[in-house]
């Protein structure tokens, strides 16, 4: 996968450098940048993010359990992919890039599904998700090959199976917020029979 101009600005000679996020105002307009961890420390700085929901041809949602080594919300279940665009990178490009980086697969379809703004503290880490989140829905038709440093486990679930799993296992603090916000686009994508 090619490195975007924004991604190139966040690496130095092939080694990891400071990761910058795009700070935004309440309308989603860019107002500056902040280092990733600093932006998530309480009370949090409002920054641009994205969330991806990919479905198979049977209308099942691909969810992931975050790797135990993640600094934020390790070991919890969440949507297909989520993250942050680099400064100057479009949310769509970032969503496609991170889906490939984390899951080893490119969506066969990816469409914008609106935005949602939220403020979710994570009681375990003390970090705060203060995000202006761009939502995307789409299809995946190839087998996934998750990066173990990012993802501990994946599963395809129906709406009913997700409800049971959500009652029994820990999920990310933002999961239900982004799912609810994306639901109209999910229903349009999967059709009434999928019952999303």
Coordinates of N, CA, C and O in Angstrom, one line a residue:
X1 N 0.9 -1.2 0.0 CA 0.0 0.0 0.0 C 0.9 1.2 0.0 O 1.8 1.3 0.8
X2 N 0.7 2.2 -0.9 CA 1.5 3.4 -0.9 C 1.4 4.2 0.3 O 0.3 4.3 1.0
X3 N 2.5 4.9 0.7 CA 2.5 5.8 1.8 C 1.9 7.1 1.4 O 2.4 7.7 0.4
X4 N 1.0 7.7 2.1 CA 0.4 9.0 1.7 C 1.3 10.1 2.1 O 2.2 9.9 3.0
X5 N 1.1 11.3 1.6 CA 1.9 12.4 2.0 C 1.8 12.6 3.5 O 2.8 12.9 4.2
X6 N 0.6 12.5 4.1 CA 0.4 12.6 5.5 C 1.2 11.6 6.3 O 1.8 11.8 7.3
X7 N 1.2 10.3 5.8 CA 1.9 9.2 6.5 C 3.4 9.5 6.4 O 4.1 9.2 7.4
X8 N 3.9 10.0 5.3 CA 5.3 10.2 5.2 C 5.8 11.3 6.2 O 6.9 11.2 6.8
X9 N 4.9 12.2 6.6 CA 5.2 13.3 7.5 C 5.3 12.7 8.9 O 5.9 13.3 9.8
X10 N 4.8 11.5 9.2 CA 4.8 10.9 10.5 C 5.8 9.8 10.7 O 5.8 9.1 11.6
X11 N 6.7 9.7 9.7 CA 7.8 8.7 9.9 C 9.1 9.4 9.5 O 9.2 10.4 8.8
X12 N 10.2 8.9 10.1 CA 11.5 9.4 9.8 C 12.5 8.3 9.6 O 12.7 7.4 10.4
X13 N 13.0 8.2 8.3 CA 14.0 7.2 8.0 C 13.5 5.8 8.3 O 14.3 4.9 8.8
X14 N 12.2 5.5 8.1 CA 11.7 4.2 8.4 C 11.4 3.9 9.8 O 10.9 2.8 10.2
X15 N 11.8 4.8 10.8 CA 11.5 4.5 12.2 C 10.3 5.4 12.6 O 10.0 6.4 12.0
X16 N 9.6 4.9 13.6 CA 8.4 5.6 14.1 C 8.8 6.9 14.7 O 9.8 7.1 15.4
X17 N 8.1 7.9 14.4 CA 8.3 9.3 14.9 C 7.0 9.7 15.7 O 6.1 8.9 15.8
X18 N 7.0 10.9 16.2 CA 5.8 11.4 16.9 C 4.6 11.3 15.9 O 4.7 11.8 14.8
X19 N 3.5 10.8 16.4 CA 2.3 10.7 15.6 C 1.4 11.9 15.9 O 1.1 12.1 17.1
X20 N 1.1 12.7 14.9 CA 0.3 13.8 15.1 C -1.1 13.6 14.6 O -1.4 12.9 13.6
X21 N -2.1 14.1 15.4 CA -3.5 14.1 15.0 C -3.9 15.5 14.7 O -3.4 16.5 15.1
X22 N -5.0 15.5 13.9 CA -5.6 16.8 13.4 C -6.6 17.3 14.5 O -7.6 16.6 14.7
X23 N -6.4 18.4 15.1 CA -7.4 19.0 16.0 C -8.4 19.7 15.2 O -8.1 20.3 14.2
X24 N -9.7 19.7 15.7 CA -10.8 20.3 15.0 C -11.7 21.1 15.9 O -11.6 20.8 17.1
X25 N -12.5 22.0 15.4 CA -13.5 22.6 16.2 C -14.8 21.8 16.1 O -14.8 20.7 15.6
X26 N -15.8 22.3 16.8 CA -17.1 21.6 16.9 C -17.7 21.3 15.5 O -18.6 20.4 15.4
X27 N -17.4 22.1 14.5 CA -17.9 21.8 13.2 C -17.0 21.0 12.3 O -17.3 20.8 11.1
X28 N -15.9 20.5 12.9 CA -15.0 19.6 12.1 C -14.0 20.3 11.3 O -13.3 19.7 10.5
X29 N -13.8 21.7 11.5 CA -12.8 22.4 10.8 C -11.4 22.3 11.5 O -11.4 22.3 12.7
X30 N -10.4 22.0 10.7 CA -9.1 21.9 11.3 C -8.6 23.1 11.9 O -8.7 24.2 11.4
X31 N -8.1 23.0 13.2 CA -7.6 24.2 13.9 C -6.1 24.0 14.4 O -5.5 24.9 15.0
X32 N -5.5 22.8 14.1 CA -4.1 22.6 14.5 C -3.8 21.1 14.6 O -4.6 20.3 14.1
X33 N -2.7 20.8 15.3 CA -2.3 19.4 15.5 C -1.9 19.2 17.0 O -1.6 20.1 17.7
X34 N -1.9 17.9 17.4 CA -1.4 17.5 18.7 C -0.8 16.1 18.6 O -1.3 15.3 17.8
X35 N 0.1 15.9 19.5 CA 0.7 14.5 19.5 C -0.4 13.6 20.0 O -1.3 13.9 20.8
X36 N -0.4 12.3 19.5 CA -1.5 11.4 19.7 C -1.9 11.1 21.2 O -3.0 11.2 21.6
X37 N -0.9 10.8 22.0 CA -1.1 10.5 23.4 C -1.6 11.7 24.1 O -2.6 11.7 24.9
X38 N -1.0 12.9 23.8 CA -1.4 14.1 24.5 C -2.9 14.5 24.2 O -3.6 14.9 25.1
X39 N -3.3 14.2 23.0 CA -4.7 14.5 22.6 C -5.7 13.6 23.3 O -6.8 14.0 23.5
X40 N -5.2 12.5 23.8 CA -6.1 11.5 24.5 C -6.0 11.7 26.0 O -6.8 11.0 26.7
X41 N -5.1 12.5 26.5 CA -5.1 12.6 28.0 C -6.1 13.6 28.5 O -6.5 14.6 27.8
X42 N -6.7 13.3 29.6 CA -7.8 14.1 30.2 C -7.5 15.5 30.3 O -6.4 15.9 30.6
X43 N -8.4 16.4 29.9 CA -9.8 16.1 29.5 C -10.0 15.8 28.0 O -11.1 15.6 27.5
X44 N -8.9 15.6 27.3 CA -8.9 15.3 25.9 C -9.0 16.5 25.0 O -9.6 17.5 25.4
X45 N -8.5 16.4 23.8 CA -8.6 17.5 22.8 C -9.4 17.0 21.6 O -9.2 15.8 21.2
X46 N -10.3 17.7 21.2 CA -11.2 17.3 20.1 C -10.4 17.1 18.8 O -9.7 18.1 18.3
X47 N -10.4 15.9 18.2 CA -9.6 15.6 17.1 C -10.4 14.7 16.1 O -11.4 14.1 16.4
X48 N -9.9 14.7 14.9 CA -10.5 14.0 13.8 C -10.2 12.5 13.9 O -9.1 12.1 14.2
X49 N -11.2 11.7 13.7 CA -11.1 10.2 13.8 C -12.0 9.6 12.7 O -12.8 10.3 12.0
X50 N -11.9 8.3 12.5 CA -12.8 7.6 11.6 C -13.1 6.2 12.2 O -12.4 5.6 13.1
X51 N -14.3 5.7 11.8 CA -14.7 4.3 12.2 C -15.3 3.6 11.0 O -16.1 4.2 10.2
X52 N -14.9 2.4 10.8 CA -15.3 1.6 9.6 C -16.1 0.4 10.1 O -15.8 -0.3 11.1
X53 N -17.2 0.1 9.3 CA -18.0 -1.0 9.6 C -18.1 -1.8 8.2 O -18.7 -1.3 7.3
X54 N -17.4 -3.0 8.2 CA -17.5 -3.8 7.0 C -18.3 -5.0 7.2 O -18.3 -5.6 8.3
X55 N -19.0 -5.4 6.2 CA -20.0 -6.5 6.2 C -19.6 -7.6 5.1 O -19.1 -7.2 4.1
X56 N -20.0 -8.8 5.4 CA -19.8 -9.8 4.4 C -21.1 -9.9 3.5 O -22.1 -9.2 3.8
X57 N -21.1 -10.8 2.6 CA -22.3 -10.9 1.7 C -23.6 -11.4 2.4 O -24.6 -11.2 1.8
X58 N -23.4 -11.9 3.6 CA -24.6 -12.4 4.3 C -25.1 -11.3 5.3 O -26.0 -11.6 6.1
X59 N -24.5 -10.1 5.3 CA -24.9 -9.1 6.1 C -24.4 -9.1 7.5 O -24.9 -8.5 8.4
X60 N -23.3 -9.9 7.7 CA -22.7 -10.0 9.1 C -21.6 -9.0 9.2 O -20.8 -8.7 8.3
X61 N -21.5 -8.3 10.4 CA -20.5 -7.3 10.7 C -19.2 -7.9 11.1 O -19.2 -8.8 11.9
X62 N -18.1 -7.5 10.5 CA -16.8 -7.9 11.0 C -16.4 -7.0 12.1 O -16.3 -5.8 12.0
X63 N -16.1 -7.6 13.3 CA -15.7 -6.9 14.5 C -14.3 -7.4 14.8 O -13.9 -8.5 14.4
X64 N -13.6 -6.7 15.6 CA -12.2 -7.1 16.1 C -12.1 -6.9 17.6 O -12.7 -6.0 18.2
X65 N -11.3 -7.8 18.1 CA -10.8 -7.6 19.5 C -9.4 -7.0 19.5 O -8.5 -7.6 18.9
X66 N -9.3 -5.8 20.1 CA -8.0 -5.1 20.0 C -6.9 -5.9 20.7 O -7.2 -6.5 21.8
X67 N -5.7 -5.8 20.2 CA -4.6 -6.5 20.8 C -4.3 -6.1 22.2 O -4.6 -4.9 22.6
X68 N -3.8 -7.0 23.0 CA -3.5 -6.7 24.4 C -2.4 -5.7 24.6 O -2.3 -5.0 25.6
X69 N -1.6 -5.5 23.6 CA -0.5 -4.5 23.7 C -0.9 -3.1 23.3 O 0.0 -2.2 23.4
X70 N -2.1 -2.9 22.9 CA -2.6 -1.5 22.6 C -2.5 -0.6 23.9 O -2.9 -1.1 24.9
X71 N -2.1 0.6 23.7 CA -2.0 1.5 24.9 C -3.4 2.0 25.3 O -3.6 2.4 26.5
X72 N -4.3 1.9 24.4 CA -5.7 2.4 24.7 C -6.7 1.3 24.4 O -6.7 0.7 23.3
X73 N -7.5 1.0 25.4 CA -8.6 0.0 25.2 C -8.1 -1.3 24.7 O -8.6 -1.9 23.8
X74 N -7.0 -1.9 25.4 CA -6.6 -3.2 24.9 C -7.5 -4.3 25.3 O -8.2 -4.3 26.3
X75 N -7.6 -5.3 24.4 CA -8.4 -6.5 24.7 C -9.9 -6.4 24.6 O -10.6 -7.4 24.9
X76 N -10.4 -5.2 24.2 CA -11.8 -5.1 24.1 C -12.3 -5.3 22.6 O -11.5 -5.0 21.7
X77 N -13.5 -5.6 22.4 CA -14.1 -5.7 21.1 C -14.5 -4.4 20.6 O -14.8 -3.5 21.4
X78 N -14.4 -4.2 19.3 CA -14.9 -2.9 18.7 C -15.2 -3.2 17.2 O -15.3 -4.3 16.7
X79 N -15.5 -2.1 16.5 CA -16.0 -2.2 15.1 C -14.8 -2.6 14.2 O -13.7 -2.8 14.7
X80 N -15.0 -2.8 13.0 CA -14.1 -3.4 12.0 C -12.7 -2.7 12.1 O -11.7 -3.4 12.2
X81 N -12.7 -1.4 12.1 CA -11.4 -0.6 12.1 C -11.8 0.8 12.6 O -12.8 1.3 12.2
X82 N -10.9 1.4 13.3 CA -11.0 2.8 13.7 C -9.6 3.4 13.9 O -8.6 2.6 14.1
X83 N -9.5 4.7 13.8 CA -8.2 5.3 13.9 C -8.3 6.8 13.6 O -9.4 7.4 13.7
X84 N -7.2 7.4 13.2 CA -7.1 8.8 13.0 C -6.4 9.1 11.7 O -5.3 8.5 11.5
X85 N -6.9 10.0 10.9 CA -6.2 10.4 9.7 C -4.9 11.2 10.2 O -4.9 11.9 11.2
X86 N -3.9 11.1 9.4 CA -2.8 12.0 9.6 C -3.2 13.4 9.2 O -4.1 13.6 8.4
X87 N -2.5 14.5 9.8 CA -2.9 15.8 9.3 C -2.8 16.0 7.8 O -1.8 15.6 7.2
X88 N -3.8 16.5 7.2 CA -3.9 16.6 5.8 C -4.4 15.4 5.0 O -4.6 15.5 3.8
X89 N -4.5 14.3 5.6 CA -5.0 13.1 5.0 C -6.5 13.0 5.0 O -7.1 13.3 6.1
X90 N -7.2 12.7 4.0 CA -8.6 12.6 4.0 C -9.1 11.5 4.9 O -8.4 10.4 4.9
X91 N -10.2 11.6 5.6 CA -10.7 10.5 6.4 C -11.0 9.2 5.6 O -10.7 8.1 6.0
X92 N -11.4 9.4 4.3 CA -11.7 8.2 3.5 C -10.4 7.5 3.2 O -10.3 6.2 3.3
X93 N -9.3 8.2 2.8 CA -8.0 7.6 2.5 C -7.5 6.9 3.8 O -6.9 5.8 3.7
X94 N -7.6 7.6 5.0 CA -7.1 7.0 6.2 C -7.9 5.7 6.6 O -7.3 4.7 7.0
X95 N -9.2 5.7 6.3 CA -10.0 4.5 6.6 C -9.6 3.3 5.8 O -9.4 2.2 6.3
X96 N -9.4 3.6 4.5 CA -8.9 2.5 3.6 C -7.5 2.1 3.9 O -7.3 0.8 4.0
X97 N -6.6 3.0 4.3 CA -5.3 2.7 4.6 C -5.2 1.8 5.9 O -4.6 0.7 5.9
X98 N -5.9 2.2 6.9 CA -5.8 1.5 8.2 C -6.5 0.1 8.1 O -6.1 -0.8 8.8
X99 N -7.6 0.0 7.3 CA -8.2 -1.2 7.2 C -7.3 -2.2 6.6 O -7.2 -3.4 7.0
X100 N -6.5 -1.8 5.6 CA -5.5 -2.7 5.0 C -4.4 -3.0 6.0 O -4.0 -4.2 6.1
X101 N -3.9 -2.0 6.7 CA -2.8 -2.2 7.6 C -3.2 -3.1 8.7 O -2.4 -4.0 9.2
X102 N -4.4 -3.0 9.3 CA -4.8 -3.8 10.4 C -5.3 -5.2 10.0 O -5.0 -6.1 10.7
X103 N -6.0 -5.2 8.9 CA -6.7 -6.5 8.6 C -6.2 -7.2 7.4 O -6.6 -8.3 7.0
X104 N -5.2 -6.5 6.7 CA -4.7 -7.2 5.5 C -5.6 -7.3 4.3 O -5.4 -8.2 3.5
X105 N -6.7 -6.5 4.3 CA -7.7 -6.6 3.2 C -8.2 -5.2 2.9 O -8.2 -4.3 3.7
X106 N -8.5 -5.0 1.6 CA -9.1 -3.8 1.2 C -10.6 -4.0 1.0 O -11.0 -5.0 0.4
X107 N -11.4 -3.0 1.4 CA -12.8 -3.2 1.2 C -13.2 -3.2 -0.2 O -12.6 -2.6 -1.1
X108 N -14.1 -4.1 -0.6 CA -14.6 -4.1 -2.0 C -15.6 -3.0 -2.2 O -15.9 -2.6 -3.4
X109 N -16.1 -2.4 -1.2 CA -16.9 -1.2 -1.2 C -16.7 -0.4 0.1 O -16.6 -1.0 1.1
X110 N -16.6 0.9 0.0 CA -16.5 1.7 1.1 C -17.2 3.0 0.9 O -16.8 3.7 -0.1
X111 N -18.1 3.4 1.7 CA -18.9 4.6 1.5 C -19.0 5.4 2.8 O -19.1 4.9 3.9
X112 N -19.1 6.7 2.6 CA -19.2 7.6 3.8 C -20.6 7.4 4.4 O -21.6 7.2 3.7
X113 N -20.7 7.5 5.7 CA -21.9 7.3 6.5 C -22.2 8.4 7.5 O -22.8 8.1 8.5
X114 N -21.6 9.6 7.3 CA -21.9 10.7 8.2 C -20.8 10.9 9.2 O -19.7 10.3 9.1
X115 N -21.0 11.7 10.2 CA -20.1 12.0 11.3 C -20.8 11.9 12.6 O -22.0 12.1 12.7
X116 N -20.1 11.7 13.7 CA -20.6 11.8 15.0 C -19.5 12.4 15.9 O -18.3 12.1 15.8
X117 N -20.0 13.2 16.9 CA -19.0 13.9 17.8 C -19.3 13.3 19.2 O -20.5 13.2 19.6
X118 N -18.3 12.9 19.9 CA -18.5 12.3 21.2 C -17.3 12.6 22.2 O -16.3 12.9 21.7
X119 N -17.6 12.3 23.4 CA -16.6 12.4 24.5 C -16.7 11.2 25.4 O -17.7 11.2 26.2
X120 N -15.8 10.2 25.2 CA -15.9 9.0 26.0 C -14.6 8.8 26.8 O -13.6 8.4 26.2
X121 N -14.7 9.0 28.1 CA -13.5 8.6 28.9 C -13.4 7.1 29.0 O -14.4 6.4 29.0
X122 N -12.1 6.6 29.1 CA -11.9 5.2 29.3 C -11.4 5.0 30.7 O -10.3 5.4 31.1
X123 N -12.3 4.4 31.6 CA -12.0 4.3 33.0 C -10.7 3.4 33.3 O -10.0 3.7 34.2
X124 N -10.5 2.5 32.4 CA -9.3 1.6 32.6 C -8.0 2.3 32.5 O -7.1 2.2 33.3
X125 N -7.8 3.1 31.4 CA -6.6 3.8 31.1 C -6.5 5.3 31.6 O -5.5 5.8 31.7
X126 N -7.7 5.8 31.8 CA -7.8 7.3 32.2 C -7.7 8.2 31.0 O -7.7 9.4 31.1
X127 N -7.6 7.6 29.8 CA -7.6 8.4 28.5 C -9.0 8.7 28.1 O -10.0 8.1 28.6
X128 N -9.1 9.7 27.2 CA -10.4 10.3 26.8 C -10.5 10.3 25.3 O -9.5 10.7 24.6
X129 N -11.6 9.7 24.8 CA -11.8 9.8 23.3 C -12.7 11.0 23.1 O -13.9 11.0 23.3
X130 N -12.1 12.1 22.7 CA -12.8 13.4 22.4 C -12.7 13.5 20.9 O -11.7 14.1 20.4
X131 N -13.7 13.0 20.2 CA -13.5 12.8 18.7 C -14.6 13.4 17.9 O -15.8 13.3 18.3
X132 N -14.2 13.9 16.7 CA -15.1 14.2 15.6 C -14.9 13.1 14.6 O -13.9 13.0 13.9
X133 N -15.8 12.1 14.6 CA -15.6 10.8 13.9 C -16.3 10.7 12.6 O -17.5 10.9 12.6
X134 N -15.6 10.4 11.6 CA -16.1 10.2 10.2 C -16.4 8.7 10.1 O -15.6 7.8 10.3
X135 N -17.7 8.4 9.7 CA -18.1 7.0 9.7 C -18.1 6.5 8.2 O -18.5 7.2 7.3
X136 N -17.8 5.2 8.1 CA -17.7 4.5 6.8 C -18.3 3.1 6.9 O -18.1 2.4 7.9
X137 N -19.1 2.7 5.9 CA -19.6 1.4 5.8 C -19.2 0.8 4.5 O -19.0 1.5 3.5
X138 N -19.1 -0.5 4.5 CA -18.7 -1.2 3.2 C -18.8 -2.7 3.3 O -19.3 -3.3 4.2
X139 N -18.2 -3.3 2.3 CA -18.2 -4.7 2.1 C -16.8 -5.3 2.1 O -15.8 -4.6 1.7
X140 N -16.6 -6.5 2.7 CA -15.3 -7.2 2.6 C -15.6 -8.6 2.0 O -16.6 -9.2 2.4
X141 N -14.9 -8.9 0.9 CA -15.1 -10.2 0.2 C -13.9 -11.1 0.2 O -14.0 -12.1 -0.4
X142 N -12.8 -10.6 0.8 CA -11.6 -11.4 0.8 C -11.3 -11.9 2.3 O -11.7 -11.2 3.2
X143 N -10.6 -13.0 2.5 CA -10.2 -13.4 3.8 C -9.3 -12.3 4.5 O -8.5 -11.7 3.9
X144 N -9.6 -12.1 5.8 CA -8.8 -11.2 6.5 C -7.5 -11.8 7.0 O -7.4 -13.0 7.2
X145 N -6.5 -11.0 7.2 CA -5.1 -11.4 7.7 C -4.7 -10.4 8.7 O -3.9 -9.6 8.4
X146 N -5.3 -10.5 9.9 CA -5.0 -9.4 10.9 C -3.5 -9.3 11.3 O -2.8 -10.3 11.5
X147 N -3.1 -8.1 11.6 CA -1.8 -7.8 12.2 C -1.9 -8.1 13.7 O -2.7 -7.4 14.4
X148 N -1.2 -9.0 14.2 CA -1.3 -9.4 15.6 C -0.9 -8.3 16.6 O -1.3 -8.3 17.7
X149 N -0.2 -7.3 16.1 CA 0.2 -6.2 17.0 C -1.0 -5.2 17.2 O -1.0 -4.4 18.1
X150 N -2.0 -5.3 16.2 CA -3.2 -4.5 16.3 C -4.4 -5.2 16.8 O -5.3 -4.7 17.4
X151 N -4.5 -6.5 16.3 CA -5.8 -7.2 16.5 C -5.5 -8.6 17.1 O -4.7 -9.3 16.6
X152 N -6.2 -8.9 18.2 CA -6.1 -10.2 18.8 C -7.0 -11.3 18.2 O -6.7 -12.4 18.2
X153 N -8.1 -10.8 17.7 CA -9.1 -11.8 17.2 C -10.2 -11.0 16.3 O -10.4 -9.8 16.6
X154 N -10.8 -11.7 15.4 CA -11.8 -11.1 14.6 C -13.0 -12.1 14.6 O -12.9 -13.3 14.9
X155 N -14.2 -11.6 14.3 CA -15.4 -12.4 14.1 C -16.4 -11.7 13.2 O -16.5 -10.5 13.2
X156 N -17.2 -12.5 12.5 CA -18.3 -12.0 11.7 C -19.5 -12.3 12.6 O -19.8 -13.4 13.0
X157 N -20.4 -11.3 12.8 CA -21.5 -11.5 13.7 C -22.8 -10.9 13.0 O -22.8 -9.8 12.3
X158 N -23.9 -11.5 13.3 CA -25.2 -11.0 12.9 C -25.6 -9.9 14.0 O -25.0 -9.8 15.0
X159 N -26.7 -9.2 13.7 CA -27.1 -8.2 14.7 C -27.5 -8.9 16.0 O -27.1 -8.4 17.1
X160 N -28.1 -10.0 16.0 CA -28.5 -10.8 17.2 C -27.3 -11.3 17.9 O -27.2 -11.2 19.2
X161 N -26.3 -11.8 17.2 CA -25.1 -12.3 17.8 C -24.3 -11.2 18.4 O -23.7 -11.4 19.5
X162 N -24.3 -10.0 17.8 CA -23.6 -8.9 18.4 C -24.2 -8.5 19.7 O -23.5 -8.2 20.7
X163 N -25.6 -8.5 19.8 CA -26.2 -8.1 21.0 C -25.9 -9.0 22.1 O -25.6 -8.6 23.3
X164 N -25.8 -10.3 21.9 CA -25.4 -11.3 22.9 C -24.0 -11.1 23.3 O -23.6 -11.0 24.5
X165 N -23.1 -10.9 22.3 CA -21.7 -10.7 22.6 C -21.5 -9.4 23.4 O -20.6 -9.4 24.3
X166 N -22.2 -8.4 23.1 CA -22.0 -7.1 23.7 C -22.4 -7.2 25.2 O -21.9 -6.5 26.1
X167 N -23.4 -8.0 25.5 CA -23.8 -8.3 26.9 C -22.8 -9.1 27.7 O -22.7 -9.0 28.9
X168 N -22.0 -9.9 27.0 CA -21.1 -10.8 27.7 C -19.6 -10.4 27.7 O -18.9 -10.9 28.5
X169 N -19.2 -9.6 26.8 CA -17.8 -9.3 26.6 C -17.6 -7.8 26.7 O -18.5 -7.0 26.3
X170 N -16.4 -7.3 27.1 CA -16.1 -5.9 27.0 C -16.0 -5.3 25.6 O -15.3 -6.0 24.8
X171 N -16.6 -4.2 25.4 CA -16.5 -3.5 24.1 C -15.9 -2.1 24.3 O -15.9 -1.6 25.5
X172 N -15.3 -1.5 23.3 CA -14.8 -0.2 23.4 C -15.8 0.8 23.9 O -17.0 0.7 23.6
X173 N -15.4 1.9 24.5 CA -16.4 2.9 25.1 C -17.1 3.6 24.0 O -18.2 4.0 24.2
X174 N -16.5 3.7 22.8 CA -17.1 4.4 21.7 C -18.0 3.5 20.8 O -18.7 4.0 19.9
X175 N -18.0 2.2 21.0 CA -18.6 1.3 20.0 C -20.1 1.6 19.8 O -20.5 1.7 18.6
X176 N -20.9 1.6 20.8 CA -22.3 1.8 20.6 C -22.6 3.2 20.0 O -23.6 3.3 19.2
X177 N -21.9 4.2 20.4 CA -22.1 5.5 19.8 C -21.9 5.5 18.3 O -22.7 6.0 17.5
X178 N -20.8 4.9 17.8 CA -20.5 4.9 16.4 C -21.5 4.0 15.7 O -21.9 4.3 14.5
X179 N -21.8 2.9 16.3 CA -22.7 1.9 15.6 C -24.1 2.6 15.4 O -24.7 2.5 14.4
X180 N -24.6 3.3 16.5 CA -25.9 3.9 16.4 C -25.9 5.0 15.3 O -26.8 5.2 14.5
X181 N -24.8 5.8 15.3 CA -24.7 6.9 14.3 C -24.6 6.3 12.8 O -25.1 7.0 11.9
X182 N -24.0 5.2 12.7 CA -23.8 4.6 11.3 C -25.0 3.7 10.9 O -25.1 3.3 9.8
X183 N -25.9 3.5 11.8 CA -27.0 2.5 11.6 C -27.9 2.8 10.3 O -28.2 1.9 9.6
X184 N -28.2 4.0 10.1 CA -29.0 4.3 8.8 C -28.3 3.8 7.6 O -28.8 3.2 6.7
X185 N -27.0 4.1 7.5 CA -26.2 3.7 6.3 C -26.0 2.1 6.3 O -26.0 1.5 5.3
X186 N -25.9 1.6 7.5 CA -25.7 0.1 7.6 C -27.0 -0.6 7.1 O -26.9 -1.6 6.4
X187 N -28.1 -0.1 7.6 CA -29.4 -0.7 7.1 C -29.6 -0.5 5.6 O -30.1 -1.5 5.0
X188 N -29.2 0.6 5.1 CA -29.3 0.8 3.6 C -28.4 -0.2 2.9 O -28.7 -0.8 1.8
X189 N -27.2 -0.4 3.4 CA -26.2 -1.3 2.8 C -26.6 -2.8 2.9 O -26.6 -3.5 1.9
X190 N -27.1 -3.2 4.1 CA -27.3 -4.7 4.3 C -28.8 -5.1 4.0 O -29.0 -6.3 3.8
X191 N -29.7 -4.1 3.9 CA -31.1 -4.5 3.6 C -31.9 -4.9 4.9 O -31.3 -5.2 5.9
X192 N -33.2 -4.9 4.8 CA -34.0 -5.2 6.0 C -33.9 -6.6 6.5 O -34.0 -6.9 7.7
X193 N -33.5 -7.6 5.7 CA -33.4 -9.0 6.2 C -32.3 -9.1 7.2 O -32.3 -10.0 8.0
X194 N -31.2 -8.3 7.1 CA -30.1 -8.4 8.0 C -30.5 -7.9 9.4 O -29.8 -8.2 10.4
X195 N -31.5 -7.1 9.5 CA -32.1 -6.7 10.8 C -31.1 -5.8 11.6 O -31.1 -5.8 12.8
X196 N -30.4 -5.0 10.9 CA -29.5 -4.0 11.7 C -30.3 -2.8 12.1 O -29.9 -2.1 12.9

